[in-house]
mmCIF file of C-alpha atoms in Angstrom:
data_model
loop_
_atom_site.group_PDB
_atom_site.id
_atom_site.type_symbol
_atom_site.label_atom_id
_atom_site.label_comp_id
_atom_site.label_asym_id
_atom_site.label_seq_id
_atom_site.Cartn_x
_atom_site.Cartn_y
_atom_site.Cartn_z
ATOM 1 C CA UNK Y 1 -51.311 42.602 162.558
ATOM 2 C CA UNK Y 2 -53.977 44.255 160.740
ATOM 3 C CA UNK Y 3 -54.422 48.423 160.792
ATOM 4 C CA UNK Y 4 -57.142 50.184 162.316
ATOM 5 C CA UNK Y 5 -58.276 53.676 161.781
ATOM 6 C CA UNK Y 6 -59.896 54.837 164.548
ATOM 7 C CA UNK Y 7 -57.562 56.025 167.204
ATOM 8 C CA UNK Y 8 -56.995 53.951 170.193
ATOM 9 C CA UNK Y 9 -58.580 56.066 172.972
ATOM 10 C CA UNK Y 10 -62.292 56.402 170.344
ATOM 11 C CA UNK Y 11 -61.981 52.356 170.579
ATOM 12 C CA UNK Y 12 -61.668 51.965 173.713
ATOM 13 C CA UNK Y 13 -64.507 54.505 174.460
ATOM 14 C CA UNK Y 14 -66.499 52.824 171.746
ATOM 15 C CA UNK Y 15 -66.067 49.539 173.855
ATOM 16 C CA UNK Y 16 -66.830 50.781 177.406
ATOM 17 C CA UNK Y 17 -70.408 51.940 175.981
ATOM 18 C CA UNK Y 18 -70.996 48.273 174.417
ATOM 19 C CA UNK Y 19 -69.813 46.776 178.038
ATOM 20 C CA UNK Y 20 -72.342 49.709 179.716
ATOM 21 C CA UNK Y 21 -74.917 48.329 177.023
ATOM 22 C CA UNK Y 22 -75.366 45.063 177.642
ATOM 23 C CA UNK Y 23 -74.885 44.964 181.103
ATOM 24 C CA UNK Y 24 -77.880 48.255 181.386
ATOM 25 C CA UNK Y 25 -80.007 46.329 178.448
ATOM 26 C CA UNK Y 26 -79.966 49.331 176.831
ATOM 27 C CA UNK Y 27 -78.342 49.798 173.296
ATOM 28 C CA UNK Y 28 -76.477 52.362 171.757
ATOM 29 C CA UNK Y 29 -76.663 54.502 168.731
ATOM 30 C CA UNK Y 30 -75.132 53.448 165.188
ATOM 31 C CA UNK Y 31 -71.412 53.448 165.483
ATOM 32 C CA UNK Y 32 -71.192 53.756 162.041
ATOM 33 C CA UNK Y 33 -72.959 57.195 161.735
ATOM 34 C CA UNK Y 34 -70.775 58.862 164.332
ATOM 35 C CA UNK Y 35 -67.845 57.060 162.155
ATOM 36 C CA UNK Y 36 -68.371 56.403 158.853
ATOM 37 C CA UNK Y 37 -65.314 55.675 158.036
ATOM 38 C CA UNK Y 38 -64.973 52.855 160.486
ATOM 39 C CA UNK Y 39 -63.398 50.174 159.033
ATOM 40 C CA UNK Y 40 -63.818 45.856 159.602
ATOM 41 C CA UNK Y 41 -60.494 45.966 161.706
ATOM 42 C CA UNK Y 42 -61.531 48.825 163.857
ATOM 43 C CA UNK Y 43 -64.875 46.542 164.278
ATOM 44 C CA UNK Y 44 -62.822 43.519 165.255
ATOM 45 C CA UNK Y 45 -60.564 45.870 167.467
ATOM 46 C CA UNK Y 46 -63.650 47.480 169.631
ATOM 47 C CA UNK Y 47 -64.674 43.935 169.855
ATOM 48 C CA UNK Y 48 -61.158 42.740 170.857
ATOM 49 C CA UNK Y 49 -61.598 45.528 173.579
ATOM 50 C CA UNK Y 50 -64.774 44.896 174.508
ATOM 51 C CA UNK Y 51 -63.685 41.161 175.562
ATOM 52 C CA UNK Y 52 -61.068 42.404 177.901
ATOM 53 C CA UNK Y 53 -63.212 44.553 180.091
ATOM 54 C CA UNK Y 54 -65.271 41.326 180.473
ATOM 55 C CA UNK Y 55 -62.135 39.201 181.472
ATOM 56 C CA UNK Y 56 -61.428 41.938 183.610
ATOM 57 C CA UNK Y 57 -64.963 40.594 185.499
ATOM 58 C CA UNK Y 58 -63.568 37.648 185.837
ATOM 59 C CA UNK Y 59 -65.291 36.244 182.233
ATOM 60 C CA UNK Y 60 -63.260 33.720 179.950
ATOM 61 C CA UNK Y 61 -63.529 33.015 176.106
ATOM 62 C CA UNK Y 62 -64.855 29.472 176.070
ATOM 63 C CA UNK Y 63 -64.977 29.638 171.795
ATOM 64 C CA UNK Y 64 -65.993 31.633 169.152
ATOM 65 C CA UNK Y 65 -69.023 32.122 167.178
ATOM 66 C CA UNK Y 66 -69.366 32.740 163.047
ATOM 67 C CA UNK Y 67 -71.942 34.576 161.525
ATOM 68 C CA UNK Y 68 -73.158 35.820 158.510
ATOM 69 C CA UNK Y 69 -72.147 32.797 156.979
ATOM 70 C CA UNK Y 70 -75.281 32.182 154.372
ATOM 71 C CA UNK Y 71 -74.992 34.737 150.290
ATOM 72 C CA UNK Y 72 -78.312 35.940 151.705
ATOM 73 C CA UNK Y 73 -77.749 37.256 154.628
ATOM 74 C CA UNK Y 74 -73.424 38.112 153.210
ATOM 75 C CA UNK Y 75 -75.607 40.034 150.282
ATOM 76 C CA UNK Y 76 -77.757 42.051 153.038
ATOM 77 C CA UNK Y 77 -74.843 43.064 154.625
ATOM 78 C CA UNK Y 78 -73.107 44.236 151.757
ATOM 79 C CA UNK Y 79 -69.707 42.111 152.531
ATOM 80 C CA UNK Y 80 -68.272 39.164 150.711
ATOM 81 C CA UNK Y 81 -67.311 37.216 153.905
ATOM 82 C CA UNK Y 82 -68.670 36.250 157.284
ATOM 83 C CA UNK Y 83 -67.678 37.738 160.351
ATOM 84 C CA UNK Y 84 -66.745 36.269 163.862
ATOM 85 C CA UNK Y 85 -66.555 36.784 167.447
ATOM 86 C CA UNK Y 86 -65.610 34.776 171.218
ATOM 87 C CA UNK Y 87 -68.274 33.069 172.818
ATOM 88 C CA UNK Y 88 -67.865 34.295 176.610
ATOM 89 C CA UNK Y 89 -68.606 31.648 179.242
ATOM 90 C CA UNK Y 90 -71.818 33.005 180.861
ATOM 91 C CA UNK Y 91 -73.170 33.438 177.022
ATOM 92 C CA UNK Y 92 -74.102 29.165 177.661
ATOM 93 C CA UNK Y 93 -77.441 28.263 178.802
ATOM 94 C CA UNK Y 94 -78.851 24.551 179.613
ATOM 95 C CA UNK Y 95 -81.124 22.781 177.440
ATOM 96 C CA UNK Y 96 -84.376 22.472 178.378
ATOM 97 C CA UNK Y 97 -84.546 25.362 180.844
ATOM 98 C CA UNK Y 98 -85.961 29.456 181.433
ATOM 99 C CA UNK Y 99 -84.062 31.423 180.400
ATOM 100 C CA UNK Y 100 -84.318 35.091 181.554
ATOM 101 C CA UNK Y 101 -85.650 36.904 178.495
ATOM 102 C CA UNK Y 102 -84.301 40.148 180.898
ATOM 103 C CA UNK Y 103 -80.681 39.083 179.795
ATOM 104 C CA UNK Y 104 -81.360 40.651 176.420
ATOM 105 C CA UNK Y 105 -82.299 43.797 174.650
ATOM 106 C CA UNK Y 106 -84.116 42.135 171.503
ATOM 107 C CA UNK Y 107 -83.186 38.707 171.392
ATOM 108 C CA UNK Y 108 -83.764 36.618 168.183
ATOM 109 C CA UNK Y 109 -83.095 32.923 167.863
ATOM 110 C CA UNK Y 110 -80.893 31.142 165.351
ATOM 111 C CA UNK Y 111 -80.247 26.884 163.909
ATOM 112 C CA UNK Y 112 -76.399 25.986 164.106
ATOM 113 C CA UNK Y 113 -73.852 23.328 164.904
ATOM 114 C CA UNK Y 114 -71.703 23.440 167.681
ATOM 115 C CA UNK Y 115 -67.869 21.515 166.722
ATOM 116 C CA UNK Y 116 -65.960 20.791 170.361
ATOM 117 C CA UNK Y 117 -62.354 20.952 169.256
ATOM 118 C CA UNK Y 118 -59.951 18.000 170.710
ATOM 119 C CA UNK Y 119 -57.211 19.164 169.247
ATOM 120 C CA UNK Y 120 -56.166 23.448 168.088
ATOM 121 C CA UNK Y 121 -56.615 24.569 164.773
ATOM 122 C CA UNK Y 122 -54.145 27.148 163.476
ATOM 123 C CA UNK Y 123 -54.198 28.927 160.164
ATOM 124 C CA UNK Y 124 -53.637 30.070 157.656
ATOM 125 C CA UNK Y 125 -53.912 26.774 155.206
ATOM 126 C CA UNK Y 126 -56.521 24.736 157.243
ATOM 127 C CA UNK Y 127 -58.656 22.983 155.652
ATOM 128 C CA UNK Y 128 -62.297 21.522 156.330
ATOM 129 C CA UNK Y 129 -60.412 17.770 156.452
ATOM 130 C CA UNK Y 130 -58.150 19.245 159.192
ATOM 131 C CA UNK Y 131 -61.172 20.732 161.098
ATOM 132 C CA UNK Y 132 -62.828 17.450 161.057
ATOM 133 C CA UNK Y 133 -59.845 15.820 161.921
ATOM 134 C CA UNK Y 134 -59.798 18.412 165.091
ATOM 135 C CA UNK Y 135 -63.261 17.885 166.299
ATOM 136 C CA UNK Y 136 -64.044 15.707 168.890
ATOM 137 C CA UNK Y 137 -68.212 16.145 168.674
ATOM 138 C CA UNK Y 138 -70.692 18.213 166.883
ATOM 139 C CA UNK Y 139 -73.686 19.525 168.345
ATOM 140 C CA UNK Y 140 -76.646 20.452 167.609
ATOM 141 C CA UNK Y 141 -76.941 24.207 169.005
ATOM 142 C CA UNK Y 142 -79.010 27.282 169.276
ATOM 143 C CA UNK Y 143 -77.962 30.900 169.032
ATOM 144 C CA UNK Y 144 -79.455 33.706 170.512
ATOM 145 C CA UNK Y 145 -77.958 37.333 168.849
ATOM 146 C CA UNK Y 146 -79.004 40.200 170.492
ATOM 147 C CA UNK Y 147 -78.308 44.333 169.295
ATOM 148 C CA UNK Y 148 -76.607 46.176 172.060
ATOM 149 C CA UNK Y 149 -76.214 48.030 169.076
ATOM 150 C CA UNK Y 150 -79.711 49.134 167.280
ATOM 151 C CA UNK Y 151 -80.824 46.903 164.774
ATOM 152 C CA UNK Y 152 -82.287 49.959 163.304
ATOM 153 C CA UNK Y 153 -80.938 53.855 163.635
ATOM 154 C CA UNK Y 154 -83.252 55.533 165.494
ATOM 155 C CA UNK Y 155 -83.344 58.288 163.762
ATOM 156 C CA UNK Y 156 -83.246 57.586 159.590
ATOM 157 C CA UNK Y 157 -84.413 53.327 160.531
ATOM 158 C CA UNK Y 158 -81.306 52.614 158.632
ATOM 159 C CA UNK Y 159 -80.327 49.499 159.134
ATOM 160 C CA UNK Y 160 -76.781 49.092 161.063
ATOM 161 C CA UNK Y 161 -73.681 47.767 158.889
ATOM 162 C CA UNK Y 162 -71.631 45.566 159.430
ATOM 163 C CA UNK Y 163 -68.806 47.421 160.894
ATOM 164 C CA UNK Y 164 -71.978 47.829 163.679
ATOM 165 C CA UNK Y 165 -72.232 44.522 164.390
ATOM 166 C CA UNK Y 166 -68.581 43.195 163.982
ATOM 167 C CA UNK Y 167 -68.339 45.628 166.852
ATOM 168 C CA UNK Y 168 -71.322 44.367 169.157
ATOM 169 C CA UNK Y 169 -69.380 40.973 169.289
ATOM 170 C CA UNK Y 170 -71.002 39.685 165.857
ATOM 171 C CA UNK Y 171 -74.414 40.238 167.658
ATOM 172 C CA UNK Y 172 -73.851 37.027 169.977
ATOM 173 C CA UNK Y 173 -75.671 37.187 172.675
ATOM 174 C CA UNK Y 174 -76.321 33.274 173.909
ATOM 175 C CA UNK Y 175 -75.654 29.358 172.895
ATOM 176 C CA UNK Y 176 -77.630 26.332 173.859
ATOM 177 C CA UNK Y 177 -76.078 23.322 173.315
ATOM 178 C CA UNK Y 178 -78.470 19.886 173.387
ATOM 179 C CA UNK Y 179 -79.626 16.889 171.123
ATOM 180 C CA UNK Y 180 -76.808 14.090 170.158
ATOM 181 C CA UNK Y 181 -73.642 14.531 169.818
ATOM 182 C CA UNK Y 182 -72.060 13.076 166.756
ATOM 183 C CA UNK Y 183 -68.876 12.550 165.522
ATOM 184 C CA UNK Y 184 -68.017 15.093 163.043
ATOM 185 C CA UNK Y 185 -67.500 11.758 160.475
ATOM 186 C CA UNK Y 186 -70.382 9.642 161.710
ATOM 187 C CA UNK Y 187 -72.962 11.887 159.005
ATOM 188 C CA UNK Y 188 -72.833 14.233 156.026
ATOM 189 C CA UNK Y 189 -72.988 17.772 157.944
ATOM 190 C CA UNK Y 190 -74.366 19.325 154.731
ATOM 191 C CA UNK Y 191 -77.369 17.397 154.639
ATOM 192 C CA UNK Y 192 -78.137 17.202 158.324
ATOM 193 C CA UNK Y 193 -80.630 19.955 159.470
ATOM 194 C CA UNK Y 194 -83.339 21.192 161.506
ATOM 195 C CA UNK Y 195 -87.088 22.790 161.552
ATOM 196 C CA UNK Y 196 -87.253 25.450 164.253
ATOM 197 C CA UNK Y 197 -90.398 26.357 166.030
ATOM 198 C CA UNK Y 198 -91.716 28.650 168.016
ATOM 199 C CA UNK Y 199 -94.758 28.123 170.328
ATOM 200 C CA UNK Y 200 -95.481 24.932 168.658
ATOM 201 C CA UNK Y 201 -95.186 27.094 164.978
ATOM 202 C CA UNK Y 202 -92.281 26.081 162.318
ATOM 203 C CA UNK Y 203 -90.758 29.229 161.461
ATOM 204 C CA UNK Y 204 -87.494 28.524 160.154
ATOM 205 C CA UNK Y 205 -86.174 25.231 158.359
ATOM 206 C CA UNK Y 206 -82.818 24.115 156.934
ATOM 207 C CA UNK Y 207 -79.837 21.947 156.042
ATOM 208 C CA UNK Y 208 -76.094 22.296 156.639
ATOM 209 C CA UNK Y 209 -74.973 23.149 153.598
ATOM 210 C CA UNK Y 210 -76.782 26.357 153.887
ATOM 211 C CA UNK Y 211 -73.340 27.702 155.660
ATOM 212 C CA UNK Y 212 -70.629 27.904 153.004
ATOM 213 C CA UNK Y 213 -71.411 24.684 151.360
ATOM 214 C CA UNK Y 214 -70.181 22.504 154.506
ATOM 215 C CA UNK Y 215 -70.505 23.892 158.469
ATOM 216 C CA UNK Y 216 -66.596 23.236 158.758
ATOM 217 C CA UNK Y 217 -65.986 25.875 155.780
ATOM 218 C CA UNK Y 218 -66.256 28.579 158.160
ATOM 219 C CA UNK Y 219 -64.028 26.838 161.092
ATOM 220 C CA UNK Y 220 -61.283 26.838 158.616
ATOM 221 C CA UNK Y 221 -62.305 30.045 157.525
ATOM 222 C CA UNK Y 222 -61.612 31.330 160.761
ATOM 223 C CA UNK Y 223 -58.505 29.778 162.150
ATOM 224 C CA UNK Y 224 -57.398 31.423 158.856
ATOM 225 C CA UNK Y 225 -58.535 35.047 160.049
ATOM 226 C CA UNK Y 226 -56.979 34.366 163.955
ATOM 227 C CA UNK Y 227 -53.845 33.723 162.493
ATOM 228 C CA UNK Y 228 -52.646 37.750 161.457
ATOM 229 C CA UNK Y 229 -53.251 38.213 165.538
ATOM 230 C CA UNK Y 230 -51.166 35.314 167.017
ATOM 231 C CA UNK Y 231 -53.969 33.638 168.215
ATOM 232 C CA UNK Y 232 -56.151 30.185 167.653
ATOM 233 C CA UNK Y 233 -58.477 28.331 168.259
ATOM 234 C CA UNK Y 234 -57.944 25.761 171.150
ATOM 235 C CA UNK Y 235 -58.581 22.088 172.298
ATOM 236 C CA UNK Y 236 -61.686 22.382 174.140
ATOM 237 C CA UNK Y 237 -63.395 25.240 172.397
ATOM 238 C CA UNK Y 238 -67.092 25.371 171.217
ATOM 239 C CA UNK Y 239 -67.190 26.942 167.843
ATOM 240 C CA UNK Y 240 -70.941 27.492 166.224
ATOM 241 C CA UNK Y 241 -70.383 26.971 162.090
ATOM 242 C CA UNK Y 242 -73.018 29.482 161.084
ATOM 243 C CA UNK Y 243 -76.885 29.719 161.128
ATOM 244 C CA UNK Y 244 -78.455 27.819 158.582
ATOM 245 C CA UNK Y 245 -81.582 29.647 158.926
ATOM 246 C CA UNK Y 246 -82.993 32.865 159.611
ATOM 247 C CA UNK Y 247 -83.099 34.636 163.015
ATOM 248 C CA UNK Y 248 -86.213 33.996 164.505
ATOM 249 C CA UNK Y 249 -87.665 36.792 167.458
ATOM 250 C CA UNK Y 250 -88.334 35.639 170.997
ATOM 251 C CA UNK Y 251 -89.915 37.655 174.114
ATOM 252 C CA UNK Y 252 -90.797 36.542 177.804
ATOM 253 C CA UNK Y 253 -93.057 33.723 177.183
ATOM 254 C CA UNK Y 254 -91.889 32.116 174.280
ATOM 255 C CA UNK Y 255 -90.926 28.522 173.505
ATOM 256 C CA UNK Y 256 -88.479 27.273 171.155
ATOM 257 C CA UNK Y 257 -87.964 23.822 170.047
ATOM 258 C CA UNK Y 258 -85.118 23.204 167.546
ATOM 259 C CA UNK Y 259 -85.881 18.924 165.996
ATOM 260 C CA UNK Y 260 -82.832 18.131 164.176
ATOM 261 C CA UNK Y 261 -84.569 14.532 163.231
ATOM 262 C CA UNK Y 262 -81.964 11.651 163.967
ATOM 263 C CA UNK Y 263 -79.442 14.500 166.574
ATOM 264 C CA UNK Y 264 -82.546 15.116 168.624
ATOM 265 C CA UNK Y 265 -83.845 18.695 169.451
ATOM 266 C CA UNK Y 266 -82.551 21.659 171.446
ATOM 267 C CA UNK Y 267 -85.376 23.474 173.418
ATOM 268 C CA UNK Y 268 -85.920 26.318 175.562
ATOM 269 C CA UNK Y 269 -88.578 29.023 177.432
ATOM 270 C CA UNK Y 270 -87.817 32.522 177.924
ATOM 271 C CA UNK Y 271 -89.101 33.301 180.688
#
């Protein structure tokens, strides 16, 4: 199991304020400057925390998320690698709905698929055959990050690193799963894509291959980085790939409509 450096009780305070954070809407200072020698693991390990005071409520990991996944956004963050994080069951909204732009600090909106697992994927060694093999569906999906960390210290407007947002569960905040449901064979992921707007505005446009080459890169990827832990992902899970484009902001009022051409569109209000 991987090392951390931070000691155990820092982690767990580190934790509690995330938890206070995004259940107050209000974020928190840089990690990073009160620790700057916080590692990835002691990200993944405040994170790791973080989820059980939420299962403690009663919460449950319904799959995991992958970001960071495009060089551009890898060469921004100054790391070689994406990062990932559990998708918590009341992170899912419907389709087609308001959604409460009050759930969120500074919510920004981001084109992904969804792959529905039939069948666990364990690593290290998996491959993107064996995560197609896995998946039962993939969806067209819509991710909504949020910073219960700041995007931005609020004192130099550094940006936050990545040990930041590895922490603040990879920045997921919200999925929205909609469109048509293929079968992970029934198209060629890398060239399937979609134009995102926003109040009737493309802002964003883009094609599979924009994450790692092929979406299920990163789903082996990760099974790969579960495996030093013991755990895996399971039958049933919803695992987003990786944004193919770039986060797009929302506030109270806005509409978002995600056309994915043929796999049909994902929309929403926040309202």
């Amino acid at each position: 199991m991987p090392s951390t450096t931070l000691p155990p009780g820092v982690i767990a305070a580190l934790a509690r304020e995330l938890y206070g954070a995004r259940k107050t809407r209000t974020p928190v200072g840089h990690f990073s400057v009160r620790h700057p020698g916080m590692t990835l693991e002691d990200g993944y390990a405040i994170q790791r925390e973080w989820v059980r005071l939420e299962q403690a409520d009663g919460r449950r990991i319904r799959g995991r998320k992958i970001g960071l996944t495009s060089r551009a956004m890898q060469q921004a963050s100054q790391i070689t690698e994406p990062d990932h994080a559990p998708l918590m069951d009341d992170m899912f909204f419907a389709g087609g709905t308001d959604i409460p732009a009050a759930r969120f600090i500074a919510p920004r909106v981001e084109v992904e698929f969804a792959f529905v697992l039939g069948k666990p994927l364990e690593g290290p060694g998996v491959t993107v055959f064996d995560v197609l093999s896995a998946t039962d569906w993939v969806s067209p999906a819509v991710e909504i990050i949020d910073a219960r960390i700041e995007q931005f210290d609020r004192v130099t407007k550094a940006p936050r690193k990545v040990t930041d947002t590895i922490s603040d569960f990879a920045a997921n905040a919200g999925i929205v799963l909609g469109g048509r449901p293929v079968r992970p064979d029934a198209i060629d992921l890398r060239w399937a894509g979609a134009m995102l707007s926003r109040n009737g505005v493309i802002e964003e446009t883009g094609l599979g291959a924009g994450v790692l080459g092929h979406p299920a890169q990163g789903i082996a990827w990760l099974a790969a980085k579960l495996a030093p832990w013991d755990e895996r992902l399971e039958a049933g899970d919803v695992v987003l790939a990786g944004s193919f484009t770039r986060p797009v902001a929302g506030a109270a009022g806005d509409t978002f409509h995600a056309d994915y051409g043929p796999l049909g569109v994902v929309s929403f209000r926040f309202a």
